[in-house]
PDB file of C-alpha atoms in Angstrom:
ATOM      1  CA  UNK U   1     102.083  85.601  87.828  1.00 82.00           C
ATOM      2  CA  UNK U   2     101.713  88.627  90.084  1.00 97.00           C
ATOM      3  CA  UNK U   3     101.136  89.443  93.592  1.00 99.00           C
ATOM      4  CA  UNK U   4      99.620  93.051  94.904  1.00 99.00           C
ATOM      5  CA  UNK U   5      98.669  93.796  98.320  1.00 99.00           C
ATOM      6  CA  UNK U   6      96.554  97.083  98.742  1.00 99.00           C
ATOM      7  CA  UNK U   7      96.291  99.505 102.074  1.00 99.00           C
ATOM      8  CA  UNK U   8      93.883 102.292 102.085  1.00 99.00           C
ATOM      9  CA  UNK U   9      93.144 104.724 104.434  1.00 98.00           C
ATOM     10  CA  UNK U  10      90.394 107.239 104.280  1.00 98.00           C
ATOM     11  CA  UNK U  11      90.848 108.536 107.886  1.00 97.00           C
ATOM     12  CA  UNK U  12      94.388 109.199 107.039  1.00 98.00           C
ATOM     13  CA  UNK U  13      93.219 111.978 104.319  1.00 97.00           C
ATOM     14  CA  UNK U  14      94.737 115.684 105.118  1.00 96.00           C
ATOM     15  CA  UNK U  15      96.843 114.045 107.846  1.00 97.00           C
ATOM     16  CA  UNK U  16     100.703 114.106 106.670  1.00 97.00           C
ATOM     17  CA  UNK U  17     101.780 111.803 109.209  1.00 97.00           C
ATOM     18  CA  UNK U  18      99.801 109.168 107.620  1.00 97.00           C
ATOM     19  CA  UNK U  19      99.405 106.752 104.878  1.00 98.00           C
ATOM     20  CA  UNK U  20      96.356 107.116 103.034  1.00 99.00           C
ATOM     21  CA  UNK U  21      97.201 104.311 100.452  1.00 99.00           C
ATOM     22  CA  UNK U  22      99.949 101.696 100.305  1.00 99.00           C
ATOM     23  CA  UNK U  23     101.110  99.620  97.384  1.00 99.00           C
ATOM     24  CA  UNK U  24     102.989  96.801  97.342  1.00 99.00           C
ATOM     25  CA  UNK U  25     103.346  95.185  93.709  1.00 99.00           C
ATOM     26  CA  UNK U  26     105.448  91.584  92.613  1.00 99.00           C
ATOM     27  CA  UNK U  27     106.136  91.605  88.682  1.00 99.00           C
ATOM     28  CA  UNK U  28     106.955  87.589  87.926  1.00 98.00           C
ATOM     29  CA  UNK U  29     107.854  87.392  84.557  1.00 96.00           C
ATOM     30  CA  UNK U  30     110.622  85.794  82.081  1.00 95.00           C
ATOM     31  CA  UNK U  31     114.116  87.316  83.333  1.00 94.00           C
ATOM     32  CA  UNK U  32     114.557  88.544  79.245  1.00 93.00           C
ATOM     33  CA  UNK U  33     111.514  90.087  78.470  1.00 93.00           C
ATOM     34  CA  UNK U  34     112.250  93.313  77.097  1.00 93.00           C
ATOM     35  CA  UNK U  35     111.111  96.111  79.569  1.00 95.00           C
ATOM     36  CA  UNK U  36     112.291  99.334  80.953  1.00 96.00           C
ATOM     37  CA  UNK U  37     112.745 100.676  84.246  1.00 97.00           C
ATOM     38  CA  UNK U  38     109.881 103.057  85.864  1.00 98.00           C
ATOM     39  CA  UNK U  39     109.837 106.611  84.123  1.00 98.00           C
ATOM     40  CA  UNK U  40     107.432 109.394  83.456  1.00 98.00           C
ATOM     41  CA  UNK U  41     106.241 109.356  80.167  1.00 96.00           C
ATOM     42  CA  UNK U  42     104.062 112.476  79.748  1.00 97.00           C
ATOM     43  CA  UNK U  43     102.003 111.967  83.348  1.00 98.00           C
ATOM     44  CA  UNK U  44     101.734 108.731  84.249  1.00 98.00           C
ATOM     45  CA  UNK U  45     105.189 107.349  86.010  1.00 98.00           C
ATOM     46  CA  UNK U  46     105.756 103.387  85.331  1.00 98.00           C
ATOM     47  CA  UNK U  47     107.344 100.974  83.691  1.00 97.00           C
ATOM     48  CA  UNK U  48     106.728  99.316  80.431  1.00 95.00           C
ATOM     49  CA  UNK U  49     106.568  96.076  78.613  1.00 92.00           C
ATOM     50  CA  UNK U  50     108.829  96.425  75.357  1.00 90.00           C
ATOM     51  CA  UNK U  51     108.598  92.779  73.839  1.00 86.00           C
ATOM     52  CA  UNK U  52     105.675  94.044  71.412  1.00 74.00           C
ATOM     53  CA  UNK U  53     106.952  97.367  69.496  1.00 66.00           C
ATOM     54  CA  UNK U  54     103.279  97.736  68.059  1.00 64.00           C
ATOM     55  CA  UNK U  55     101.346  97.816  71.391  1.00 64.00           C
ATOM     56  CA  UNK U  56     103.418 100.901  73.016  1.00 64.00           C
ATOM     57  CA  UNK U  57     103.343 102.156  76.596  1.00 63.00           C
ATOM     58  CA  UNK U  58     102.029  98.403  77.956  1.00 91.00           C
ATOM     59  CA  UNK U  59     102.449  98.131  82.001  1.00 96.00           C
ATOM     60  CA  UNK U  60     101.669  95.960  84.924  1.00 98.00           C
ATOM     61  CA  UNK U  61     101.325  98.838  87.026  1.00 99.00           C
ATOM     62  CA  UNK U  62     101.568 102.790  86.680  1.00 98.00           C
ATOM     63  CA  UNK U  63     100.431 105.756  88.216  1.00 99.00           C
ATOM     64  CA  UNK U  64      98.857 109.328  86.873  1.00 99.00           C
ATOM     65  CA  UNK U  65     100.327 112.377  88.089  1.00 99.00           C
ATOM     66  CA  UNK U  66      96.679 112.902  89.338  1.00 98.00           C
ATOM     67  CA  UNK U  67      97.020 109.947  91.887  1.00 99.00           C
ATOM     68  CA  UNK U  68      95.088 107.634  89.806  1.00 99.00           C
ATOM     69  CA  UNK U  69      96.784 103.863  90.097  1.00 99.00           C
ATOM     70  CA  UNK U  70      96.403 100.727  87.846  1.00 99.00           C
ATOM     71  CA  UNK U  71      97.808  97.722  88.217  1.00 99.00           C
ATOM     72  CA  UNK U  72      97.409  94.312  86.323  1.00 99.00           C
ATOM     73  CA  UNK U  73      97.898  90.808  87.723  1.00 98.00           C
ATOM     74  CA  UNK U  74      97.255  87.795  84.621  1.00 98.00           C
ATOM     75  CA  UNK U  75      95.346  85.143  85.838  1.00 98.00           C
ATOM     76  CA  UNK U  76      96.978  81.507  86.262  1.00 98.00           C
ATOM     77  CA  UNK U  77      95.500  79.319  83.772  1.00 98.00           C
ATOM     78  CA  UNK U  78      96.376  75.990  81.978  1.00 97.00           C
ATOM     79  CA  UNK U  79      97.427  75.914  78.393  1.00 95.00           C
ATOM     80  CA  UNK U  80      94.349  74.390  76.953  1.00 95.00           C
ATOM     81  CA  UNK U  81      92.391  77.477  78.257  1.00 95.00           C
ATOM     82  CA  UNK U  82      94.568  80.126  76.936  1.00 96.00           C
ATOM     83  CA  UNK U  83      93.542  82.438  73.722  1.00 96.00           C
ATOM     84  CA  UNK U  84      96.154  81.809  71.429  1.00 94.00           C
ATOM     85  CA  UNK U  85      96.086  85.353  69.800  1.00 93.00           C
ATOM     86  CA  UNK U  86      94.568  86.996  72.451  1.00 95.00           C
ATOM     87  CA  UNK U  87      95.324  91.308  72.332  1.00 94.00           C
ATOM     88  CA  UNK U  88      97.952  91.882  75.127  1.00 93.00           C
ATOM     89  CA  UNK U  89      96.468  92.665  78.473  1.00 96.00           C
ATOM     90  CA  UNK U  90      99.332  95.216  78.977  1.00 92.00           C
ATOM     91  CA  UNK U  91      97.313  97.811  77.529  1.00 95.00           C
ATOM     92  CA  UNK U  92      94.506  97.952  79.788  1.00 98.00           C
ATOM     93  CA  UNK U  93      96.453  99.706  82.674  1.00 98.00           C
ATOM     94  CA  UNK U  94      97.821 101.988  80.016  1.00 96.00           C
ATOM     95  CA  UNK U  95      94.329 102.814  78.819  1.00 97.00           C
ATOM     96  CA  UNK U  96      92.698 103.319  81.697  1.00 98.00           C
ATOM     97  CA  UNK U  97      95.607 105.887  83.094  1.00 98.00           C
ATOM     98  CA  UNK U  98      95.455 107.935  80.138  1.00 96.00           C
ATOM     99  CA  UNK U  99      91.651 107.944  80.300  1.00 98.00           C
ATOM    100  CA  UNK U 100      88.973 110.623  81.549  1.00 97.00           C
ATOM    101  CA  UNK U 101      87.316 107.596  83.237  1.00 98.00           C
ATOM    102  CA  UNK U 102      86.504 107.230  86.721  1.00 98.00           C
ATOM    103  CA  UNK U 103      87.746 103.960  88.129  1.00 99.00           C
ATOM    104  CA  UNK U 104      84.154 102.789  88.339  1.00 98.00           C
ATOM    105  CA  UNK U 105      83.785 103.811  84.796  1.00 99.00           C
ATOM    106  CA  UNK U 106      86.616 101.983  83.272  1.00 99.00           C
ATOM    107  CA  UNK U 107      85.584  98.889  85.548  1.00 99.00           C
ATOM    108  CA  UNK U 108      82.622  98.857  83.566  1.00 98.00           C
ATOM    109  CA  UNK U 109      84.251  99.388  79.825  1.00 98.00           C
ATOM    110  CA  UNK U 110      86.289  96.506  80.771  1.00 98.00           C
ATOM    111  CA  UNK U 111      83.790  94.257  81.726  1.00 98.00           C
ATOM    112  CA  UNK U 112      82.379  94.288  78.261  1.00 96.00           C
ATOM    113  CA  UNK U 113      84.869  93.385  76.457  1.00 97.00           C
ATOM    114  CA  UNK U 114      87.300  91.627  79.093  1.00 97.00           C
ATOM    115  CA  UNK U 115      86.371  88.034  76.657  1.00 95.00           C
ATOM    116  CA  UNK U 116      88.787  88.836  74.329  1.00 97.00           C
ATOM    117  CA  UNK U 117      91.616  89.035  76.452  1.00 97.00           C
ATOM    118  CA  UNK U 118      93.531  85.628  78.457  1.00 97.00           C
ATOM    119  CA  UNK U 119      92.365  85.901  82.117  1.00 98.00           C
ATOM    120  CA  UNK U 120      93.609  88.597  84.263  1.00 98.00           C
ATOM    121  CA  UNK U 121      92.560  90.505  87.849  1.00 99.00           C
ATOM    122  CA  UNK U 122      92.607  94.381  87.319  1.00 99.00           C
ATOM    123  CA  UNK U 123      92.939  96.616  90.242  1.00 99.00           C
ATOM    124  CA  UNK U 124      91.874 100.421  89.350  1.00 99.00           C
ATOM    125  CA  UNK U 125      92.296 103.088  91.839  1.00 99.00           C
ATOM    126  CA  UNK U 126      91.324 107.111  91.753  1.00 99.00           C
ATOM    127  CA  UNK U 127      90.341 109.282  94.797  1.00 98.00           C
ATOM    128  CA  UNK U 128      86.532 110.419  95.316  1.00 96.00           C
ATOM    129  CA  UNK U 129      84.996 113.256  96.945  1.00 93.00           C
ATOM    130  CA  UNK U 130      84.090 112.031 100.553  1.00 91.00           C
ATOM    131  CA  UNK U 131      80.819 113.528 102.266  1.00 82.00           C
ATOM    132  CA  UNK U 132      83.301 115.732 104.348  1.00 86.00           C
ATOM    133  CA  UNK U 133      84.387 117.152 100.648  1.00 88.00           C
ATOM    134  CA  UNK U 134      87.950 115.417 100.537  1.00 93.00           C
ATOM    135  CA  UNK U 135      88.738 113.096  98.606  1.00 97.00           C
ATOM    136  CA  UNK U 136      89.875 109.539  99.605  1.00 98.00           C
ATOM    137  CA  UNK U 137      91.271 106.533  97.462  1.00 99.00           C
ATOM    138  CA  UNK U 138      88.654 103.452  96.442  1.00 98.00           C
ATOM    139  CA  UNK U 139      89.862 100.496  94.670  1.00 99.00           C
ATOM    140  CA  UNK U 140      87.512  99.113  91.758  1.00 99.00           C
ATOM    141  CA  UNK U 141      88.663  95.344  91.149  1.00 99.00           C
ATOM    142  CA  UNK U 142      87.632  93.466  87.650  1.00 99.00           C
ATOM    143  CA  UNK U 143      88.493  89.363  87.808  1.00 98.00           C
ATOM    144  CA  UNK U 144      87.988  88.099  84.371  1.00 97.00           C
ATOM    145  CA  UNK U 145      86.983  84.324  83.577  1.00 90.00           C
ATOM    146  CA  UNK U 146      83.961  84.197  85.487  1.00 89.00           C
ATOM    147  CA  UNK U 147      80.575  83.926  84.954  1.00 84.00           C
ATOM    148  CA  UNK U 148      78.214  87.504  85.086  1.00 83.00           C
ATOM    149  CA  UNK U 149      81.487  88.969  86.614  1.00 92.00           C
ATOM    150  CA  UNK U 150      81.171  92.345  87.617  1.00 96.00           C
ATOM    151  CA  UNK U 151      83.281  95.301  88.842  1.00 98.00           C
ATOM    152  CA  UNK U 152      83.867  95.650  92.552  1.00 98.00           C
ATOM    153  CA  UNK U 153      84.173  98.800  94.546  1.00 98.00           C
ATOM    154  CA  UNK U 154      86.485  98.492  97.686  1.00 98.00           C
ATOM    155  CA  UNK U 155      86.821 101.175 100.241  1.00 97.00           C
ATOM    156  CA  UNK U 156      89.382 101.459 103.187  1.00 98.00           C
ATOM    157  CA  UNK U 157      91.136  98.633 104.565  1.00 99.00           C
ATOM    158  CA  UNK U 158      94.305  95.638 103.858  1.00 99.00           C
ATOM    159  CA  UNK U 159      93.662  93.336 100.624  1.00 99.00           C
ATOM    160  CA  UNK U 160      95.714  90.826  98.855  1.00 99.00           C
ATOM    161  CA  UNK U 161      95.143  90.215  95.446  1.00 99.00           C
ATOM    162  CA  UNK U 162      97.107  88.038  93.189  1.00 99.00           C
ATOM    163  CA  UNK U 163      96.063  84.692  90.192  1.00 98.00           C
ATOM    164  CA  UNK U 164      93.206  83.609  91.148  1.00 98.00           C
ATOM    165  CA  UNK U 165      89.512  84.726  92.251  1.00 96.00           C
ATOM    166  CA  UNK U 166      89.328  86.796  95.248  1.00 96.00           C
ATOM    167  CA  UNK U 167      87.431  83.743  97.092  1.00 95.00           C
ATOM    168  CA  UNK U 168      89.693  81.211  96.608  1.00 97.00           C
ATOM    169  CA  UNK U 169      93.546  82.808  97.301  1.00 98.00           C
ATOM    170  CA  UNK U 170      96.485  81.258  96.626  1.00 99.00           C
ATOM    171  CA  UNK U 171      98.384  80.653 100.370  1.00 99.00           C
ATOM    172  CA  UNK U 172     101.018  83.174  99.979  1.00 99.00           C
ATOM    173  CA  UNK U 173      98.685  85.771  99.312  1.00 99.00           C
ATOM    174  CA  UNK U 174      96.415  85.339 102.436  1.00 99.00           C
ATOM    175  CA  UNK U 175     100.245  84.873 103.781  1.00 99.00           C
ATOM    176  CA  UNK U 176     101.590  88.093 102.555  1.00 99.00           C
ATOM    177  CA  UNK U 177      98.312  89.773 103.372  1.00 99.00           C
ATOM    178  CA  UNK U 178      98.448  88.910 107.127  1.00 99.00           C
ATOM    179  CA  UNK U 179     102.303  90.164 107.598  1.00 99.00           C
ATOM    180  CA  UNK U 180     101.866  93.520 105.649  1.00 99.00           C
ATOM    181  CA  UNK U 181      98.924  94.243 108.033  1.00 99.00           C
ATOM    182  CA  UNK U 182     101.395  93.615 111.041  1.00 99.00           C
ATOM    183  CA  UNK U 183     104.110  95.720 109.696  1.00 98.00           C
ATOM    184  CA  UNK U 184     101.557  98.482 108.978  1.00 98.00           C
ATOM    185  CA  UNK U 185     100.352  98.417 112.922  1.00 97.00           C
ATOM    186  CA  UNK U 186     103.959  98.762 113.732  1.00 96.00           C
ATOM    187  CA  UNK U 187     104.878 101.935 111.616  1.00 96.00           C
ATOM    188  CA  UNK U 188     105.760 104.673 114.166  1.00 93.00           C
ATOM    189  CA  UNK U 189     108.202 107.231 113.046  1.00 91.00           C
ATOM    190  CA  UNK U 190     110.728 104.810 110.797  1.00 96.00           C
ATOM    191  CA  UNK U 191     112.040 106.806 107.878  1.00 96.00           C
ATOM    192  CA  UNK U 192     111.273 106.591 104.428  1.00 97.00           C
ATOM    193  CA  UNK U 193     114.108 104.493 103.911  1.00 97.00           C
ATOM    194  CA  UNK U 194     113.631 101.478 106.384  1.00 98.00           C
ATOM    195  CA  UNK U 195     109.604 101.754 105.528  1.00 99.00           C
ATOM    196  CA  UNK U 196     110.334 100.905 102.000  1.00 99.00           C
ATOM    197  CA  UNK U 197     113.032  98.352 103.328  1.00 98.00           C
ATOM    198  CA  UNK U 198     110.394  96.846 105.293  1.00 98.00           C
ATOM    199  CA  UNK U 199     108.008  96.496 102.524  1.00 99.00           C
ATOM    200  CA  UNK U 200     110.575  95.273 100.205  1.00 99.00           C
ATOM    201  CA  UNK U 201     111.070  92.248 102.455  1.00 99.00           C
ATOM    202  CA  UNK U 202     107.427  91.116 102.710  1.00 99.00           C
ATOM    203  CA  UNK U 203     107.789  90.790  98.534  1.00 99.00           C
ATOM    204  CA  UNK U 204     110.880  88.971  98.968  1.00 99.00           C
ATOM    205  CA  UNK U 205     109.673  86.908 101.511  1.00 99.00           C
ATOM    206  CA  UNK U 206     110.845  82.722  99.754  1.00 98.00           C
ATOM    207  CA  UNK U 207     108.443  80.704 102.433  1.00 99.00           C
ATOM    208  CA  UNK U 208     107.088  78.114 100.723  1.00 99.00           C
ATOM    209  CA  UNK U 209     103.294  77.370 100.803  1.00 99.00           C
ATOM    210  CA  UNK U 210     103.573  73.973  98.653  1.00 98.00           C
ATOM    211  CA  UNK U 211     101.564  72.567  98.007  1.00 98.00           C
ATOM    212  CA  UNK U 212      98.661  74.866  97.367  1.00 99.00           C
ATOM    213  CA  UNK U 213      95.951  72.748  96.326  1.00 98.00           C
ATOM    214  CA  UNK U 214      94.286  76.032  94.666  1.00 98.00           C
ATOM    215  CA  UNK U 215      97.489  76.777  92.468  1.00 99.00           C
ATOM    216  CA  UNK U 216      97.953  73.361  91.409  1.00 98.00           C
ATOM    217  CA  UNK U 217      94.194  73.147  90.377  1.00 98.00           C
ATOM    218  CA  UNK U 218      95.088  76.164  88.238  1.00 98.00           C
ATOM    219  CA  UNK U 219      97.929  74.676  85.857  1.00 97.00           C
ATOM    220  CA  UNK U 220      99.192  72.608  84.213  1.00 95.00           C
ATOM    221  CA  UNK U 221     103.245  72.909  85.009  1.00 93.00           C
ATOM    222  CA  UNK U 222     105.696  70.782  86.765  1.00 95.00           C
ATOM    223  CA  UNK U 223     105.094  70.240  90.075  1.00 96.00           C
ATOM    224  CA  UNK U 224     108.905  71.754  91.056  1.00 97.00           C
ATOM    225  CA  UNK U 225     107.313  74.961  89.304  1.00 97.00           C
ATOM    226  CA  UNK U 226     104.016  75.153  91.461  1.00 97.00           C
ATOM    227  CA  UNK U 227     106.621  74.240  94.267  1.00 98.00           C
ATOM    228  CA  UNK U 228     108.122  77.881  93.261  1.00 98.00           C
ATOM    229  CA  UNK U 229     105.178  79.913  92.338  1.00 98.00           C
ATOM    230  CA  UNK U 230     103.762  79.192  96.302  1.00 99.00           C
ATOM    231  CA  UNK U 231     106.318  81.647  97.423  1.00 99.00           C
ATOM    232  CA  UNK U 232     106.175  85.399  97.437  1.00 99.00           C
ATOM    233  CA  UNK U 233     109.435  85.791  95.947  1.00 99.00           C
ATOM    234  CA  UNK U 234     110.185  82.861  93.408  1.00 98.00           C
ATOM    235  CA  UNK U 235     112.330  81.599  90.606  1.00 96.00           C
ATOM    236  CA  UNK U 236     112.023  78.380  88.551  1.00 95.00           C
ATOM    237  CA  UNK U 237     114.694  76.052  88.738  1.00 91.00           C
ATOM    238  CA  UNK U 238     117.387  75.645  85.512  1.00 88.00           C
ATOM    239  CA  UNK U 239     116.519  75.522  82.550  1.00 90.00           C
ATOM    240  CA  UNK U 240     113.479  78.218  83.266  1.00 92.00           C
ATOM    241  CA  UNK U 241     114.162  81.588  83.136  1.00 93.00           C
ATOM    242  CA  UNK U 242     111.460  83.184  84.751  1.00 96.00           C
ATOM    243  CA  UNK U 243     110.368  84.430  88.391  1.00 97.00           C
ATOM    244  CA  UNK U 244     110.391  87.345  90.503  1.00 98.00           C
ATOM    245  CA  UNK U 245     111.706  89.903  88.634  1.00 97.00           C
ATOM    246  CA  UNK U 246     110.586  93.918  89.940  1.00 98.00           C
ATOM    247  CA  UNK U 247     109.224  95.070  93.581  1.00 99.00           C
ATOM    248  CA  UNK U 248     107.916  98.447  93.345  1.00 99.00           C
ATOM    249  CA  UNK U 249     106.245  99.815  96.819  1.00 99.00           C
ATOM    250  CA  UNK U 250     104.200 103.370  96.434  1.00 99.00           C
ATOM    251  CA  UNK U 251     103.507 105.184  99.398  1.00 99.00           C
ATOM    252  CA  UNK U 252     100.665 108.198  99.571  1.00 99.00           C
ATOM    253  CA  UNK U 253     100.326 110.399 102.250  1.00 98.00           C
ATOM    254  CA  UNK U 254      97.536 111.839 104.016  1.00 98.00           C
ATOM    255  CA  UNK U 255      98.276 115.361 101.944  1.00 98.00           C
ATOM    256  CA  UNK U 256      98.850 113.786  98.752  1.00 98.00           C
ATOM    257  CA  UNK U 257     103.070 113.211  98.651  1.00 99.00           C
ATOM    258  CA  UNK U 258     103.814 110.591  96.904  1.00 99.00           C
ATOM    259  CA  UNK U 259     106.943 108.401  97.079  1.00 99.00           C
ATOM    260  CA  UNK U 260     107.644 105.649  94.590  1.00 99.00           C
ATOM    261  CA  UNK U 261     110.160 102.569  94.978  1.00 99.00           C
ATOM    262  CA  UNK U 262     110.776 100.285  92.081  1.00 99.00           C
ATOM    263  CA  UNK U 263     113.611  97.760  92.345  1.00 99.00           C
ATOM    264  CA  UNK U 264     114.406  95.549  89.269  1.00 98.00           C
ATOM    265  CA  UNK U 265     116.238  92.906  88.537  1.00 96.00           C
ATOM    266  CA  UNK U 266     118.815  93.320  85.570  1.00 91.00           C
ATOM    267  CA  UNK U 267     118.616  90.297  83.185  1.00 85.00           C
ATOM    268  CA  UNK U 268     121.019  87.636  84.598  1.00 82.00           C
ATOM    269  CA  UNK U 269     123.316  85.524  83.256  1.00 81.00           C
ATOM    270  CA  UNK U 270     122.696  82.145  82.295  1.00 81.00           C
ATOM    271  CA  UNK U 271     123.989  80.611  85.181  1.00 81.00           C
ATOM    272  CA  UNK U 272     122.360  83.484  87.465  1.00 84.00           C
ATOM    273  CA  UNK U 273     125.747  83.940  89.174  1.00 81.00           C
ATOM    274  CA  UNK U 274     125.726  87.489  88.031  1.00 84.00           C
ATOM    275  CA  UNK U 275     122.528  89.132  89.643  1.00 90.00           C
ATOM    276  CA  UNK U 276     121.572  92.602  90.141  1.00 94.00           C
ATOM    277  CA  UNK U 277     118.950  94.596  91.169  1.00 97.00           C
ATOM    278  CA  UNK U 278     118.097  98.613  90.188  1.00 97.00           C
ATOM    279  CA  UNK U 279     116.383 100.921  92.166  1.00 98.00           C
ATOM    280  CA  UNK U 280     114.213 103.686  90.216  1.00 99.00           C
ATOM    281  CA  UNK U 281     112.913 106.300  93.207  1.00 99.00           C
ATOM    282  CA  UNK U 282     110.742 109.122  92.424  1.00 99.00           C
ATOM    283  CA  UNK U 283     108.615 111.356  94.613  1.00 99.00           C
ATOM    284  CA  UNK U 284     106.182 114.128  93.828  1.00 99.00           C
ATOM    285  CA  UNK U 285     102.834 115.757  94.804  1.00 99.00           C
ATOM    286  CA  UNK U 286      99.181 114.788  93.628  1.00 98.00           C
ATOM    287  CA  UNK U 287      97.726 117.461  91.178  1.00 95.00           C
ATOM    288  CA  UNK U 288      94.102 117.688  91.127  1.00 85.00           C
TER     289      UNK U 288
END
């Protein structure tokens, strides 16, 4: 379980006063899976699944120092349809930043081979010359589990992408969707700071959208655990240890500066009466 919600912004390009991309990104996962905070590692800046020592430099979502973004949301699906020794779907982000492919490209290389891996939604960004000569950010979106799927190309505008196909949303992503378009039409001169603050709280936003009849249809878990996974910002009730556990928000401006937010949750106790949360900031310029 994952939630993303996507802004981009071609008009905004050359324009430092504006966003030309916004990413807001929800990591649910088990509290103790071994992972590490955002870093660079060579150029690409995220951070990194460490349960499996053999499949190195696995991520949900990264970026290249080039601007290129991936991101990786699994696909909810019941037990009986899952591939029991299915490769990890960590490395496909981690391929495709360290790749010479075009977004469009990898889309493609994905696509024919996307059977061996458990279901998952794919979001692959890179910025492409625009008739004017600048370039501008697309979005090339893979959903796996479906029948002649095919890559999509998306151009400017608000998306919400999270478990399930595009066409049938859970709630709290046509939710979250709506209320980061609002707070988008009200940016006007707020600070880094209380932008990222802002965006923070749509991903820890706990309304509860149960029941969704299109989650439920999707697995096979308690009903008190679809109850959970309806909200934005979730964790399962004792004895699970799993939920909401990173927000990272990555702002782009219109001349390429890029500032990067991830805030993670440090492994709790086992009563979760001893929470805390880390925040990894980093900011730098595109290199093309």
């Amino acid at each position: 379980m994952c939630v993303t919600f996507l802004y981009l912004n071609a008009d905004a390009v050359g324009d430092g006063s504006k966003y030309q991309l916004i990413v807001l990104n929800n990591r649910d996962e088990n509290f103790d899976r071994p992972t590490s905070l955002a870093a660079w590692e060579g150029d690409v800046l995220a951070g990194r699944d460490q349960a499996l020592p053999d499949e190195k430099g696995g991520t949900w979502l990264g970026i290249k120092s080039d601007g290129k973004v991936g991101i990786l949301l699994s696909m909810l699906e019941k037990d009986s349809l899952m591939i029991p020794d299915a490769p990890t779907r960590g490395k496909i982000v981690n391929e495709y930043l360290h790749s010479d492919c075009t977004a469009e490209e990898y889309g493609q290389r994905i696509a024919k081979c996307a059977h061996i891996f458990n279901g998952f939604n794919v979001l692959l960004l890179d910025r492409t010359k625009q008739t004017n000569g600048q370039k501008a950010y697309r979005v090339v979106n893979f959903i796996s589990r479906q029948d002649d799927a095919t890559p999509e190309t998306l151009g400017s505008g608000v998306y919400g992408f999270g478990n399930s196909l595009r066409r049938t949303p859970f709630k709290k992503v046509s939710y979250g969707a709506r209320i980061f378009e609002e707070k988008i039409q009200q940016l006007n001169g707020q600070s880094k700071q209380e932008i990222f603050e802002q965006f923070i709280g749509i991903l820890r936003d706990d309304t509860c959208h149960h029941p969704d009849e299109q989650l439920m249809s999707q697995t096979d878990q308690p009903e008190e655990c679809s109850k959970a996974m309806s909200q934005l910002f979730f964790r399962f009730p004792p004895p699970f240890r799993y939920g909401t556990r990173s927000h990272t928000v990555i702002l782009v401006d219109g001349l390429g500066h890029v500032d990067y937010l991830e805030r993670s949750q440090i492994p709790p106790s086992k009563d979760f009466t001893n929470i805390h949360w880390v925040d990894s900031v980093y900011e730098f310029d595109i290199i093309d």
